[in-house]
Short mmCIF file of N, CA and C and ligand atoms in Angstrom, two decimals:
data_model
loop_
_atom_site.label_atom_id
_atom_site.label_comp_id
_atom_site.label_asym_id
_atom_site.label_seq_id
_atom_site.Cartn_x
_atom_site.Cartn_y
_atom_site.Cartn_z
N UNK A 291 -9.39 141.01 -95.07
CA UNK A 291 -8.11 140.59 -94.50
C UNK A 291 -6.96 141.29 -95.18
N UNK A 292 -7.13 142.54 -95.54
CA UNK A 292 -6.04 143.33 -96.08
C UNK A 292 -5.60 142.95 -97.48
N UNK A 293 -6.46 142.39 -98.27
CA UNK A 293 -6.12 142.09 -99.66
C UNK A 293 -5.96 143.40 -100.44
N UNK A 294 -4.91 143.49 -101.22
CA UNK A 294 -4.60 144.75 -101.90
C UNK A 294 -5.23 144.80 -103.28
N UNK A 295 -6.50 144.62 -103.33
CA UNK A 295 -7.14 144.63 -104.65
C UNK A 295 -8.18 145.74 -104.73
N UNK A 296 -7.89 146.85 -104.09
CA UNK A 296 -8.88 147.94 -104.12
C UNK A 296 -8.94 148.60 -105.49
N UNK A 297 -7.86 148.43 -106.26
CA UNK A 297 -7.87 149.03 -107.59
C UNK A 297 -8.81 148.32 -108.56
N UNK A 298 -9.13 147.09 -108.25
CA UNK A 298 -10.03 146.34 -109.13
C UNK A 298 -11.39 147.01 -109.18
N UNK A 299 -11.91 147.08 -110.39
CA UNK A 299 -13.23 147.68 -110.53
C UNK A 299 -14.31 146.73 -110.02
N UNK A 300 -14.43 145.61 -110.69
CA UNK A 300 -15.43 144.63 -110.28
C UNK A 300 -14.81 143.25 -110.37
N UNK A 301 -15.26 142.33 -109.56
CA UNK A 301 -14.76 140.94 -109.69
C UNK A 301 -15.11 140.38 -111.05
N UNK A 302 -14.16 139.62 -111.60
CA UNK A 302 -14.35 139.10 -112.96
C UNK A 302 -13.96 137.65 -113.04
N UNK A 303 -14.62 136.96 -113.94
CA UNK A 303 -14.20 135.61 -114.26
C UNK A 303 -13.12 135.69 -115.31
N UNK A 304 -12.02 135.01 -115.09
CA UNK A 304 -10.98 134.94 -116.12
C UNK A 304 -11.01 133.55 -116.73
N UNK A 305 -11.11 133.52 -118.03
CA UNK A 305 -11.15 132.24 -118.73
C UNK A 305 -10.03 132.20 -119.75
N UNK A 306 -9.53 130.98 -120.00
CA UNK A 306 -8.54 130.80 -121.06
C UNK A 306 -9.12 129.84 -122.08
N UNK A 307 -9.04 130.24 -123.32
CA UNK A 307 -9.56 129.41 -124.41
C UNK A 307 -8.39 128.90 -125.24
N UNK A 308 -8.51 127.67 -125.67
CA UNK A 308 -7.45 127.04 -126.46
C UNK A 308 -8.01 126.58 -127.79
N UNK A 309 -7.31 126.90 -128.87
CA UNK A 309 -7.76 126.46 -130.18
C UNK A 309 -6.91 125.27 -130.63
N UNK A 310 -7.32 124.65 -131.73
CA UNK A 310 -6.65 123.45 -132.22
C UNK A 310 -5.22 123.75 -132.67
N UNK A 311 -4.91 125.01 -132.93
CA UNK A 311 -3.55 125.38 -133.35
C UNK A 311 -2.66 125.72 -132.16
N UNK A 312 -3.17 125.56 -130.95
CA UNK A 312 -2.35 125.78 -129.77
C UNK A 312 -2.30 127.22 -129.30
N UNK A 313 -3.14 128.07 -129.85
CA UNK A 313 -3.18 129.45 -129.38
C UNK A 313 -3.96 129.53 -128.07
N UNK A 314 -3.52 130.39 -127.20
CA UNK A 314 -4.23 130.59 -125.95
C UNK A 314 -4.77 132.02 -125.90
N UNK A 315 -6.01 132.13 -125.59
CA UNK A 315 -6.65 133.43 -125.51
C UNK A 315 -7.18 133.64 -124.11
N UNK A 316 -6.72 134.70 -123.47
CA UNK A 316 -7.20 135.00 -122.12
C UNK A 316 -8.26 136.07 -122.20
N UNK A 317 -9.36 135.79 -121.57
CA UNK A 317 -10.45 136.76 -121.55
C UNK A 317 -10.97 136.87 -120.14
N UNK A 318 -11.54 138.02 -119.84
CA UNK A 318 -12.19 138.16 -118.55
C UNK A 318 -13.62 138.61 -118.77
N UNK A 319 -14.49 138.09 -117.95
CA UNK A 319 -15.92 138.37 -118.08
C UNK A 319 -16.45 138.87 -116.74
N UNK A 320 -17.40 139.73 -116.81
CA UNK A 320 -18.07 140.16 -115.59
C UNK A 320 -18.72 138.95 -114.94
N UNK A 321 -18.75 138.95 -113.62
CA UNK A 321 -19.25 137.77 -112.92
C UNK A 321 -20.70 137.48 -113.25
N UNK A 322 -21.44 138.52 -113.61
CA UNK A 322 -22.84 138.27 -113.93
C UNK A 322 -23.05 138.03 -115.42
N UNK A 323 -21.95 137.98 -116.18
CA UNK A 323 -22.09 137.72 -117.61
C UNK A 323 -22.25 136.23 -117.85
N UNK A 324 -22.84 135.92 -118.99
CA UNK A 324 -22.98 134.52 -119.36
C UNK A 324 -21.65 134.05 -119.94
N UNK A 325 -21.09 133.01 -119.38
CA UNK A 325 -19.76 132.56 -119.81
C UNK A 325 -19.89 131.62 -121.00
N UNK A 326 -19.18 131.92 -122.08
CA UNK A 326 -19.26 131.07 -123.28
C UNK A 326 -18.42 129.80 -123.12
N UNK A 327 -18.81 128.75 -123.81
CA UNK A 327 -18.04 127.51 -123.82
C UNK A 327 -16.92 127.58 -124.85
N UNK A 328 -17.18 128.31 -125.91
CA UNK A 328 -16.18 128.42 -126.98
C UNK A 328 -16.02 129.88 -127.37
N UNK A 329 -14.90 130.14 -128.01
CA UNK A 329 -14.58 131.49 -128.43
C UNK A 329 -13.80 131.41 -129.72
N UNK A 330 -14.07 132.27 -130.66
CA UNK A 330 -13.29 132.25 -131.89
C UNK A 330 -11.88 132.76 -131.61
N UNK A 331 -10.89 131.94 -131.96
CA UNK A 331 -9.50 132.32 -131.72
C UNK A 331 -9.18 133.58 -132.53
N UNK A 332 -8.72 134.64 -131.85
CA UNK A 332 -8.40 135.87 -132.59
C UNK A 332 -7.14 135.73 -133.45
N UNK A 333 -6.34 134.69 -133.21
CA UNK A 333 -5.12 134.51 -134.00
C UNK A 333 -5.38 133.80 -135.31
N UNK A 334 -6.23 132.80 -135.31
CA UNK A 334 -6.42 132.01 -136.52
C UNK A 334 -7.89 131.80 -136.88
N UNK A 335 -8.81 132.21 -136.02
CA UNK A 335 -10.21 132.13 -136.37
C UNK A 335 -10.88 130.80 -136.06
N UNK A 336 -10.11 129.82 -135.62
CA UNK A 336 -10.71 128.54 -135.26
C UNK A 336 -11.46 128.67 -133.95
N UNK A 337 -12.45 127.81 -133.75
CA UNK A 337 -13.13 127.82 -132.47
C UNK A 337 -12.17 127.38 -131.37
N UNK A 338 -12.20 128.06 -130.24
CA UNK A 338 -11.34 127.73 -129.11
C UNK A 338 -12.21 127.34 -127.93
N UNK A 339 -11.73 126.35 -127.17
CA UNK A 339 -12.50 125.87 -126.03
C UNK A 339 -11.71 126.01 -124.74
N UNK A 340 -12.35 125.64 -123.64
CA UNK A 340 -11.74 125.83 -122.33
C UNK A 340 -10.78 124.71 -121.96
N UNK A 341 -10.86 123.59 -122.65
CA UNK A 341 -10.02 122.43 -122.33
C UNK A 341 -8.79 122.42 -123.23
N UNK A 342 -7.63 122.67 -122.63
CA UNK A 342 -6.40 122.74 -123.43
C UNK A 342 -6.05 121.40 -124.04
N UNK A 343 -6.49 120.31 -123.40
CA UNK A 343 -6.18 118.98 -123.93
C UNK A 343 -7.08 118.63 -125.11
N UNK A 344 -8.28 119.17 -125.12
CA UNK A 344 -9.24 118.84 -126.17
C UNK A 344 -9.86 120.09 -126.76
N UNK A 345 -9.08 120.82 -127.55
CA UNK A 345 -9.66 122.00 -128.19
C UNK A 345 -10.69 121.58 -129.22
N UNK A 346 -11.65 122.44 -129.50
CA UNK A 346 -12.66 122.08 -130.50
C UNK A 346 -12.02 121.76 -131.84
N UNK A 347 -12.59 120.81 -132.54
CA UNK A 347 -12.06 120.44 -133.85
C UNK A 347 -12.26 121.59 -134.83
N UNK A 348 -11.36 121.64 -135.80
CA UNK A 348 -11.48 122.67 -136.83
C UNK A 348 -12.74 122.41 -137.65
N UNK A 349 -13.32 123.45 -138.21
CA UNK A 349 -14.50 123.26 -139.05
C UNK A 349 -14.20 122.37 -140.25
N UNK A 350 -15.26 121.82 -140.81
CA UNK A 350 -15.09 120.82 -141.86
C UNK A 350 -14.42 121.37 -143.11
N UNK A 351 -14.61 122.62 -143.40
CA UNK A 351 -14.07 123.15 -144.65
C UNK A 351 -12.62 123.59 -144.50
N UNK A 352 -11.91 122.99 -143.55
CA UNK A 352 -10.51 123.34 -143.38
C UNK A 352 -9.72 122.93 -144.63
N UNK A 353 -8.83 123.80 -145.10
CA UNK A 353 -8.17 123.60 -146.40
C UNK A 353 -7.03 122.61 -146.36
N UNK A 354 -6.50 122.27 -145.19
CA UNK A 354 -5.27 121.49 -145.16
C UNK A 354 -5.53 120.00 -145.05
N UNK A 355 -6.28 119.48 -146.00
CA UNK A 355 -6.53 118.05 -146.00
C UNK A 355 -5.58 117.40 -147.01
N UNK A 356 -4.91 116.36 -146.58
CA UNK A 356 -3.96 115.73 -147.47
C UNK A 356 -4.68 114.90 -148.52
N UNK A 357 -3.97 114.61 -149.58
CA UNK A 357 -4.52 113.75 -150.62
C UNK A 357 -4.87 112.39 -150.05
N UNK A 358 -4.02 111.89 -149.18
CA UNK A 358 -4.26 110.58 -148.59
C UNK A 358 -5.56 110.57 -147.80
N UNK A 359 -5.83 111.66 -147.09
CA UNK A 359 -7.07 111.74 -146.32
C UNK A 359 -8.28 111.64 -147.24
N UNK A 360 -8.20 112.29 -148.39
CA UNK A 360 -9.30 112.21 -149.35
C UNK A 360 -9.46 110.77 -149.85
N UNK A 361 -8.34 110.14 -150.18
CA UNK A 361 -8.39 108.76 -150.68
C UNK A 361 -9.02 107.85 -149.63
N UNK A 362 -8.60 108.01 -148.38
CA UNK A 362 -9.13 107.18 -147.32
C UNK A 362 -10.63 107.38 -147.16
N UNK A 363 -11.08 108.61 -147.34
CA UNK A 363 -12.50 108.87 -147.20
C UNK A 363 -13.30 108.20 -148.31
N UNK A 364 -12.73 108.23 -149.51
CA UNK A 364 -13.49 107.75 -150.66
C UNK A 364 -13.53 106.24 -150.75
N UNK A 365 -12.49 105.58 -150.29
CA UNK A 365 -12.37 104.15 -150.52
C UNK A 365 -12.65 103.35 -149.25
N UNK A 366 -13.25 102.22 -149.42
CA UNK A 366 -13.46 101.32 -148.29
C UNK A 366 -12.16 100.62 -147.97
N UNK A 367 -12.14 99.91 -146.87
CA UNK A 367 -10.93 99.19 -146.49
C UNK A 367 -10.57 98.12 -147.51
N UNK A 368 -11.56 97.42 -148.00
CA UNK A 368 -11.28 96.34 -148.96
C UNK A 368 -10.70 96.92 -150.24
N UNK A 369 -11.21 98.05 -150.68
CA UNK A 369 -10.64 98.72 -151.85
C UNK A 369 -9.17 99.04 -151.60
N UNK A 370 -8.90 99.55 -150.42
CA UNK A 370 -7.52 99.92 -150.08
C UNK A 370 -6.61 98.71 -150.11
N UNK A 371 -7.10 97.58 -149.60
CA UNK A 371 -6.29 96.36 -149.61
C UNK A 371 -6.03 95.89 -151.03
N UNK A 372 -7.04 95.97 -151.87
CA UNK A 372 -6.88 95.56 -153.26
C UNK A 372 -5.84 96.44 -153.94
N UNK A 373 -5.92 97.74 -153.69
CA UNK A 373 -4.96 98.66 -154.30
C UNK A 373 -3.55 98.35 -153.81
N UNK A 374 -3.44 98.07 -152.52
CA UNK A 374 -2.13 97.78 -151.95
C UNK A 374 -1.57 96.51 -152.57
N UNK A 375 -2.40 95.49 -152.68
CA UNK A 375 -1.96 94.23 -153.29
C UNK A 375 -1.50 94.47 -154.72
N UNK A 376 -2.24 95.28 -155.42
CA UNK A 376 -1.91 95.58 -156.81
C UNK A 376 -0.56 96.29 -156.89
N UNK A 377 -0.36 97.25 -155.99
CA UNK A 377 0.89 98.00 -155.98
C UNK A 377 2.06 97.09 -155.65
N UNK A 378 1.87 96.20 -154.67
CA UNK A 378 2.93 95.27 -154.30
C UNK A 378 3.25 94.33 -155.45
N UNK A 379 2.21 93.88 -156.16
CA UNK A 379 2.42 92.99 -157.30
C UNK A 379 3.26 93.69 -158.36
N UNK A 380 3.00 94.96 -158.58
CA UNK A 380 3.77 95.71 -159.58
C UNK A 380 5.22 95.80 -159.18
N UNK A 381 5.44 96.09 -157.88
CA UNK A 381 6.82 96.19 -157.39
C UNK A 381 7.54 94.86 -157.56
N UNK A 382 6.86 93.78 -157.16
CA UNK A 382 7.44 92.45 -157.27
C UNK A 382 7.75 92.12 -158.72
N UNK A 383 6.83 92.51 -159.60
CA UNK A 383 7.00 92.26 -161.03
C UNK A 383 8.26 92.96 -161.53
N UNK A 384 8.43 94.20 -161.09
CA UNK A 384 9.56 95.00 -161.56
C UNK A 384 10.88 94.39 -161.07
N UNK A 385 10.83 93.76 -159.89
CA UNK A 385 12.06 93.23 -159.32
C UNK A 385 12.43 91.87 -159.91
N UNK A 386 11.46 91.24 -160.56
CA UNK A 386 11.74 89.91 -161.10
C UNK A 386 12.75 90.03 -162.26
N UNK A 387 13.83 89.33 -162.16
CA UNK A 387 14.82 89.38 -163.25
C UNK A 387 14.24 88.83 -164.55
N UNK A 388 14.62 89.45 -165.63
CA UNK A 388 14.05 89.01 -166.92
C UNK A 388 14.94 87.92 -167.54
N UNK A 389 14.33 87.14 -168.37
CA UNK A 389 15.02 86.11 -169.09
C UNK A 389 15.04 84.87 -168.24
ZN1 ZN B 652 -5.75 129.85 -132.96
#
């Protein structure tokens, strides 16, 4: 029907991959190629997936873990509550007027 795509070599699948850092990678694959579910982001190296809303999670050895995240991992909820109570008691103690 007069489509002006004669310059195209072969039909291709175009896929977009999204990484957890919000990078978008556009790739095209031959139609007979096996299409990957994930792709390593060329910008940051994280795995990138086809779903922009749910990019693959970063690998476990990611360096940007906060101290709080470590504390939360190590301590149970009850430990956390005890620590919080202790901290509040200290604050209350400090606020109590002396004499
Ligand atoms: Zn990236």
